XYZ file of C-alpha atoms in Angstrom:
505
model
C 51.543 -17.349 5.762
C 52.939 -20.456 7.407
C 55.069 -22.093 4.744
C 55.776 -25.851 4.956
C 59.238 -27.052 3.695
C 59.122 -30.620 2.654
C 62.159 -32.806 2.210
C 62.424 -35.839 -0.137
C 62.234 -39.386 1.202
C 64.582 -42.005 -0.344
C 63.622 -45.549 0.624
C 66.189 -48.350 0.497
C 64.455 -51.689 -0.115
C 67.525 -53.908 0.336
C 68.181 -53.083 3.998
C 64.620 -51.795 4.822
C 66.024 -48.473 6.001
C 64.993 -45.038 4.900
C 66.534 -41.602 5.073
C 64.900 -39.074 7.306
C 62.400 -36.887 5.434
C 60.303 -34.702 7.744
C 57.714 -31.992 7.440
C 59.842 -29.106 8.712
C 58.591 -25.708 9.820
C 61.092 -23.176 11.024
C 60.118 -21.929 14.479
C 60.543 -18.352 13.296
C 57.727 -18.918 10.767
C 55.289 -19.541 13.650
C 55.891 -16.010 15.066
C 54.144 -12.786 14.056
C 55.440 -11.607 10.716
C 55.630 -8.035 12.107
C 58.510 -9.158 14.342
C 56.909 -8.447 17.740
C 57.938 -11.837 19.127
C 54.417 -13.302 19.684
C 52.884 -16.271 17.837
C 51.086 -15.514 14.603
C 47.962 -17.178 13.252
C 46.736 -17.919 9.689
C 43.352 -16.443 10.582
C 45.170 -13.178 11.302
C 47.191 -13.361 8.075
C 50.362 -14.254 10.001
C 50.023 -11.477 12.554
C 49.587 -11.870 16.308
C 46.341 -10.742 17.912
C 47.683 -7.319 18.836
C 49.269 -6.498 15.491
C 46.272 -7.860 13.613
C 43.886 -5.615 15.473
C 46.109 -2.639 14.664
C 46.145 -3.523 10.978
C 42.400 -4.233 10.995
C 41.599 -0.928 12.591
C 43.728 0.920 10.015
C 42.066 -0.906 7.058
C 38.580 -0.424 8.558
C 38.981 3.304 9.168
C 40.350 3.760 5.665
C 37.422 1.815 4.191
C 34.874 3.815 6.237
C 36.429 7.113 5.113
C 36.402 6.018 1.481
C 32.767 4.919 1.758
C 31.689 8.257 3.303
C 33.507 10.248 0.638
C 31.932 8.146 -2.106
C 28.466 8.517 -0.578
C 28.854 12.308 -0.210
C 30.071 12.661 -3.758
C 27.158 10.636 -5.104
C 24.720 12.626 -3.072
C 26.178 15.917 -4.305
C 26.055 14.794 -7.956
C 22.451 13.643 -7.623
C 21.446 16.974 -6.088
C 23.090 18.911 -8.890
C 21.447 16.673 -11.479
C 18.073 17.062 -9.805
C 18.379 20.888 -9.691
C 19.478 20.984 -13.332
C 16.545 18.867 -14.504
C 14.035 20.992 -12.606
C 15.338 24.211 -14.162
C 15.131 22.826 -17.687
C 11.578 21.527 -17.257
C 10.158 24.839 -16.177
C 10.913 24.839 -12.479
C 9.717 28.452 -12.334
C 6.131 27.174 -11.861
C 7.121 25.710 -8.471
C 7.181 28.086 -5.585
C 10.398 28.582 -3.690
C 8.947 27.019 -0.539
C 7.840 23.903 -2.338
C 11.246 23.546 -4.047
C 13.003 23.824 -0.697
C 10.626 21.239 0.863
C 11.238 18.748 -1.961
C 15.010 19.318 -1.803
C 15.007 18.728 1.963
C 13.082 15.464 1.579
C 15.366 14.282 -1.136
C 18.404 15.069 0.949
C 16.964 13.235 3.954
C 16.303 10.202 1.810
C 19.943 10.211 0.482
C 21.305 10.479 3.999
C 19.144 7.579 5.127
C 20.498 5.578 2.173
C 24.089 6.367 3.189
C 23.383 5.218 6.713
C 22.161 1.910 5.429
C 25.683 1.203 4.242
C 26.810 0.942 7.857
C 23.683 -0.344 9.715
C 21.958 -3.706 9.346
C 18.496 -3.820 7.968
C 15.616 -4.524 10.303
C 14.197 -6.878 7.766
C 17.467 -8.874 7.745
C 17.385 -8.975 11.535
C 13.807 -10.282 11.540
C 14.638 -12.848 8.920
C 17.665 -13.959 10.964
C 15.506 -14.247 14.077
C 13.074 -16.449 12.176
C 15.909 -18.736 11.018
C 17.242 -18.998 14.544
C 13.824 -19.856 15.919
C 13.320 -22.475 13.160
C 16.665 -24.054 13.985
C 16.433 -23.715 17.761
C 17.755 -26.719 19.682
C 15.424 -29.095 21.509
C 14.140 -28.236 25.025
C 16.405 -30.835 26.613
C 19.494 -29.211 25.069
C 18.297 -25.789 26.169
C 17.652 -27.084 29.644
C 21.163 -28.599 29.790
C 22.715 -25.342 28.547
C 20.732 -23.431 31.187
C 21.929 -25.708 33.958
C 25.552 -25.309 32.881
C 25.135 -21.528 32.593
C 23.732 -21.330 36.114
C 26.593 -23.408 37.458
C 29.177 -21.272 35.789
C 27.528 -18.108 37.037
C 27.615 -19.332 40.667
C 31.219 -20.348 40.312
C 32.060 -16.931 38.856
C 30.361 -15.057 41.727
C 32.148 -17.222 44.310
C 35.464 -16.562 42.611
C 34.918 -12.740 42.541
C 34.321 -12.745 46.286
C 38.029 -13.343 46.797
C 38.787 -10.104 44.914
C 36.475 -7.939 47.158
C 35.966 -4.494 45.621
C 37.673 -5.247 42.269
C 35.373 -8.311 41.987
C 32.254 -6.102 42.107
C 33.659 -3.847 39.342
C 34.510 -6.933 37.245
C 31.010 -8.312 37.675
C 29.436 -5.001 36.593
C 31.683 -4.790 33.577
C 30.800 -8.384 32.506
C 27.051 -7.733 32.885
C 27.348 -4.536 30.831
C 29.316 -6.368 28.127
C 26.733 -9.135 27.929
C 23.916 -6.636 27.625
C 25.802 -4.825 24.868
C 26.428 -8.049 22.978
C 22.735 -8.885 23.195
C 21.974 -5.644 21.410
C 24.604 -6.299 18.780
C 23.371 -9.555 17.397
C 23.132 -7.954 13.942
C 26.850 -7.162 13.781
C 29.140 -9.413 11.817
C 31.075 -12.085 13.660
C 34.292 -10.153 13.091
C 32.833 -7.040 14.729
C 31.578 -9.146 17.726
C 35.025 -10.685 18.000
C 36.527 -7.199 18.052
C 34.220 -6.195 20.850
C 35.181 -9.264 22.915
C 38.945 -8.590 22.324
C 38.544 -4.957 23.369
C 36.682 -6.052 26.529
C 39.468 -8.497 27.477
C 42.102 -5.832 27.013
C 40.213 -3.135 28.928
C 39.456 -5.367 31.911
C 43.068 -6.671 32.082
C 44.387 -3.079 32.040
C 41.990 -1.996 34.794
C 43.046 -4.907 36.972
C 46.707 -4.064 36.574
C 46.579 -0.256 36.715
C 43.527 0.702 38.812
C 43.335 -2.187 41.261
C 46.987 -3.133 41.240
C 46.233 -6.885 41.021
C 49.343 -9.164 40.711
C 49.941 -10.677 37.187
C 49.194 -14.257 38.319
C 45.868 -13.230 39.744
C 45.101 -11.193 36.652
C 45.518 -14.284 34.514
C 43.226 -16.373 36.780
C 40.643 -13.588 36.707
C 40.721 -13.367 32.936
C 40.270 -17.122 32.634
C 37.108 -16.924 34.805
C 35.835 -13.909 32.918
C 36.236 -15.691 29.600
C 34.509 -18.781 30.979
C 31.595 -16.726 32.304
C 30.852 -14.612 29.209
C 31.612 -17.293 26.542
C 29.367 -19.887 28.224
C 26.520 -17.419 27.771
C 27.551 -16.325 24.270
C 28.498 -19.758 22.880
C 25.249 -20.572 21.062
C 25.228 -17.140 19.362
C 28.880 -16.934 18.197
C 29.950 -20.499 17.534
C 29.672 -21.370 13.845
C 27.149 -18.600 13.122
C 24.948 -18.814 10.016
C 26.334 -15.535 8.656
C 29.728 -17.166 8.057
C 31.024 -20.005 5.871
C 32.439 -21.906 8.861
C 30.118 -24.900 8.320
C 31.089 -25.040 4.646
C 34.766 -25.113 5.580
C 34.059 -27.830 8.141
C 32.522 -30.068 5.484
C 35.326 -29.364 3.076
C 38.042 -30.331 5.613
C 36.133 -33.394 6.741
C 35.738 -34.553 3.111
C 39.426 -33.910 2.498
C 40.536 -35.969 5.526
C 38.257 -38.834 4.511
C 39.804 -38.817 1.052
C 43.259 -39.083 2.715
C 42.366 -42.122 4.821
C 45.091 -44.131 3.021
C 47.993 -42.013 4.217
C 50.313 -44.069 6.405
C 52.758 -42.976 9.154
C 55.628 -43.993 6.908
C 54.527 -41.513 4.218
C 54.559 -38.680 6.780
C 57.734 -40.055 8.398
C 56.021 -40.134 11.778
C 58.464 -41.329 14.509
C 55.855 -43.323 16.396
C 55.712 -47.137 16.732
C 52.089 -48.064 17.509
C 53.090 -51.692 18.047
C 54.424 -50.647 21.436
C 51.382 -50.887 23.823
C 52.286 -47.628 25.725
C 52.649 -45.737 22.475
C 49.377 -47.085 21.116
C 47.601 -45.876 24.253
C 49.132 -42.471 23.845
C 47.952 -42.253 20.230
C 44.376 -43.240 21.321
C 44.393 -40.577 24.093
C 45.662 -37.948 21.692
C 42.860 -38.735 19.220
C 40.304 -38.676 22.059
C 41.550 -35.283 23.248
C 41.400 -33.657 19.782
C 37.845 -35.029 19.220
C 36.741 -33.946 22.707
C 37.588 -30.300 21.805
C 34.203 -29.930 20.047
C 32.266 -30.761 23.170
C 33.695 -27.765 25.138
C 31.998 -24.387 25.220
C 34.850 -22.149 26.502
C 37.817 -21.294 24.233
C 40.257 -21.961 27.087
C 38.849 -25.478 27.528
C 39.111 -26.109 23.806
C 42.758 -24.985 23.975
C 43.351 -27.250 26.948
C 42.210 -30.211 24.729
C 44.762 -29.278 22.099
C 47.479 -29.045 24.734
C 46.717 -32.444 26.221
C 46.669 -33.970 22.752
C 50.052 -32.429 22.016
C 51.529 -33.645 25.255
C 50.396 -37.244 24.505
C 52.055 -36.966 21.130
C 55.397 -35.893 22.697
C 55.179 -38.758 25.174
C 54.527 -41.221 22.305
C 57.546 -39.972 20.413
C 59.696 -40.022 23.479
C 58.796 -43.655 24.254
C 59.457 -44.676 20.664
C 62.758 -42.916 20.225
C 63.989 -43.156 23.893
C 64.851 -39.442 23.671
C 62.965 -36.170 23.889
C 60.956 -35.244 20.823
C 61.835 -32.291 18.615
C 59.597 -29.850 16.807
C 60.353 -31.649 13.491
C 58.967 -34.878 15.071
C 55.872 -33.212 16.563
C 54.288 -31.555 13.475
C 54.088 -34.678 11.250
C 52.737 -36.714 14.138
C 50.107 -34.062 14.830
C 49.066 -34.170 11.152
C 48.814 -37.970 11.460
C 46.620 -37.668 14.581
C 44.309 -35.212 12.858
C 44.023 -37.466 9.768
C 43.311 -40.491 11.949
C 40.863 -38.742 14.241
C 39.076 -36.459 11.770
C 37.849 -34.131 14.540
C 34.286 -32.797 14.049
C 33.803 -29.123 13.113
C 37.567 -28.565 13.131
C 37.543 -25.237 11.306
C 34.679 -23.933 13.366
C 36.539 -24.701 16.572
C 39.705 -23.060 15.292
C 37.822 -19.958 14.179
C 35.924 -19.836 17.524
C 39.163 -19.942 19.518
C 40.750 -17.328 17.273
C 37.877 -14.948 17.609
C 36.930 -15.183 21.243
C 39.831 -16.585 23.236
C 41.814 -14.378 25.611
C 44.433 -13.101 23.154
C 47.305 -13.482 25.670
C 46.852 -17.243 25.545
C 47.205 -17.417 21.766
C 50.178 -15.000 21.642
C 52.417 -16.679 24.182
C 52.909 -19.890 26.201
C 52.497 -23.565 25.279
C 48.785 -23.142 24.474
C 49.634 -20.601 21.784
C 52.486 -22.800 20.462
C 50.338 -25.943 20.146
C 47.395 -23.998 18.666
C 49.652 -22.428 16.001
C 50.952 -25.877 15.109
C 47.367 -27.222 14.809
C 46.589 -24.412 12.396
C 49.761 -25.276 10.503
C 48.758 -28.969 10.381
C 45.312 -28.150 8.941
C 46.909 -25.902 6.327
C 49.235 -28.781 5.365
C 46.316 -31.235 5.045
C 44.378 -28.843 2.813
C 47.403 -28.515 0.456
C 48.691 -32.095 0.603
C 49.842 -33.363 -2.779
C 51.926 -36.153 -4.373
C 55.182 -34.400 -3.866
C 54.530 -33.943 -0.146
C 54.285 -37.711 0.298
C 57.082 -38.571 -2.193
C 54.626 -40.271 -4.526
C 54.092 -40.053 -8.263
C 51.135 -38.057 -9.407
C 49.604 -41.213 -10.937
C 49.779 -43.160 -7.690
C 48.488 -40.178 -5.702
C 45.458 -39.818 -7.981
C 44.648 -43.453 -7.782
C 44.897 -43.455 -4.001
C 42.631 -40.395 -3.832
C 40.008 -41.931 -6.113
C 40.051 -45.245 -4.260
C 41.154 -47.328 -7.263
C 43.881 -48.862 -5.191
C 45.584 -48.494 -1.787
C 49.214 -48.413 -0.695
C 50.991 -51.698 -0.237
C 50.651 -53.150 3.244
C 53.514 -54.269 5.407
C 55.333 -57.413 4.354
C 54.684 -60.514 6.406
C 58.186 -60.562 7.936
C 57.649 -57.039 9.340
C 54.739 -58.126 11.532
C 55.195 -58.646 15.183
C 55.364 -62.277 16.400
C 52.035 -61.951 18.138
C 50.126 -61.454 14.844
C 48.272 -64.621 13.816
C 48.964 -66.313 10.493
C 45.475 -65.499 9.192
C 46.153 -61.733 9.371
C 49.528 -62.188 7.674
C 47.946 -64.196 4.867
C 45.176 -61.660 4.502
C 47.696 -58.857 3.949
C 49.603 -61.049 1.520
C 46.408 -61.624 -0.446
C 45.581 -57.941 -0.408
C 49.085 -57.149 -1.730
C 48.664 -59.751 -4.433
C 45.274 -58.421 -5.429
C 46.673 -54.898 -5.493
C 49.518 -55.997 -7.763
C 47.130 -57.893 -10.066
C 44.864 -54.867 -10.260
C 47.807 -52.659 -11.159
C 48.957 -55.198 -13.743
C 45.482 -55.483 -15.249
C 45.182 -51.720 -15.529
C 48.583 -51.489 -17.140
C 47.810 -54.264 -19.649
C 44.408 -52.744 -20.443
C 46.048 -49.406 -21.002
C 48.688 -50.882 -23.312
C 46.052 -52.913 -25.201
C 44.041 -49.737 -25.850
C 47.171 -47.968 -26.972
C 48.022 -50.843 -29.353
C 44.540 -50.845 -30.741
C 44.709 -47.131 -31.399
C 48.099 -47.530 -33.037
C 46.771 -50.251 -35.394
C 43.791 -48.096 -36.331
C 46.006 -45.132 -36.956
C 48.397 -47.300 -39.074
C 45.537 -48.701 -41.125
C 44.134 -45.260 -41.764
C 47.528 -44.015 -42.694
C 48.209 -46.776 -45.223
C 44.726 -46.287 -46.768
C 45.311 -42.611 -47.139
C 48.705 -43.127 -48.759
C 47.263 -45.642 -51.230
C 44.485 -43.186 -52.151
C 46.948 -40.396 -52.630
C 49.098 -42.535 -54.970
C 46.090 -43.724 -57.001
C 44.891 -40.066 -57.343
C 48.363 -38.937 -58.341
C 49.007 -41.833 -60.764
C 45.723 -43.125 -62.159
C 45.669 -46.683 -63.715
C 45.441 -46.737 -67.579
C 44.419 -50.108 -69.269
C 45.856 -50.446 -72.847
C 44.481 -52.809 -75.577
C 46.539 -55.976 -76.204
C 48.620 -55.893 -79.450
C 47.855 -58.664 -82.109
C 50.345 -61.475 -82.054
C 52.759 -61.751 -85.047
C 52.075 -64.659 -87.422
C 54.765 -67.301 -87.904
C 56.570 -67.498 -91.206
C 55.229 -70.951 -91.955
C 51.750 -70.342 -90.574
C 50.194 -70.776 -94.045
C 52.071 -74.011 -94.806
C 49.787 -76.886 -93.920
C 52.407 -79.567 -94.106
C 54.929 -77.855 -92.012
C 55.168 -80.845 -89.710
C 56.863 -82.743 -92.575
C 59.671 -80.260 -92.853
C 63.058 -81.433 -91.692
C 64.237 -80.409 -88.350
C 66.319 -77.283 -88.096
C 70.041 -77.591 -88.438
C 71.843 -78.226 -85.223
C 75.510 -77.204 -84.754
C 77.888 -80.053 -85.013
C 81.247 -80.358 -83.278
C 83.978 -82.104 -85.273
C 87.252 -83.325 -83.931
C 89.950 -81.803 -85.944
């Protein structure tokens, strides 16, 4: 839903200058595709949180209605078939009371079967509980989580004291929500996410309408509510076993590792890491995006993304001596993600999408930076040769590790770099060139060998065709004619033949 428009990069080797080719995303493409003005999200198919919930409710209600209609139709058809089979097999021997009893039991069984379409099996729940117990964290981790939970609970109670009577209502609502979620462990993660989003919306509306709390205090209260409930729910809803989040994490991590050879020049990143301040900003940005996985609250994870993005803007500003633009930010964010390879990246994105206060993702700088991160991950997953202005052959060889891009020339190094490092890169370039030349010669030699074999086979076939078409016939040699004087024994005494004479007249 977030399309990436890539421009071509034309390098000029003579003057070591290159035309600007950026990874450009129109800002309108980051917004909800329904046109409400809020930021969209790939996880919501390009909608904002509000529009996505509306579409999700419509689709869900339609699916439930269709399932009920199908179940009722199947039940009715089976009852009719059952009654028909009983009448043909001599159902008159059964008393009316027994028939009604059997029909009632059958109907009850069908209704129970229909209900199983919409309720989780107790056996599945027991099995899930066994898996969770088998994979339970160590006591030290549990103890640490318990300490953090107690600390957050105390902070939450102290915060609610400033709200007086509304604070008591908020606390009751949060306790009721946590109790409800504990009884809904068998629900899918999407349904649990929907419950959390509904809870956020209801509490915010009560604060604004019933208790007349100012908007700025409502936002602070919602942040504390999210922190309180998600600290307690984190171990149950982050990367649950019922989803494929872990599989996506491994796929993204493997993809980023395979792209380790991508350079800032290929992405046209306007950042010069040779400047010490810029290098420090890059390191801080990588640290922030990696630190996101250590946080338990969605708002704290978003804060890590925001800090990372601000370090990126500062690095670009120092490099270019001017404020950074959106076209500069996205390729640099992609480079930071490739260089940092954050752990459980997809799980963190999904966790934020499902359980963060929706107002933070729909508006503000947090929502903007988060949408760009989703856009960067989507670009990395679809990265190809054309995106980096490479030939498909070079891209495949880089991906398989057969070779690596050429390093910087020695004259492009800073004066502080020692001669040994320069010589090392020269040797690496030479080895890379020799490797490419050897591969090219080997490929040409194999092609020549194949051509020779094909030519030999072709000539042999042509000769065989000619021989078969024109077979060789051997004729007997004719007897030589005898000379006139062959029977004359003394022919050597004969005078020589007459020779023409020339007379002068």
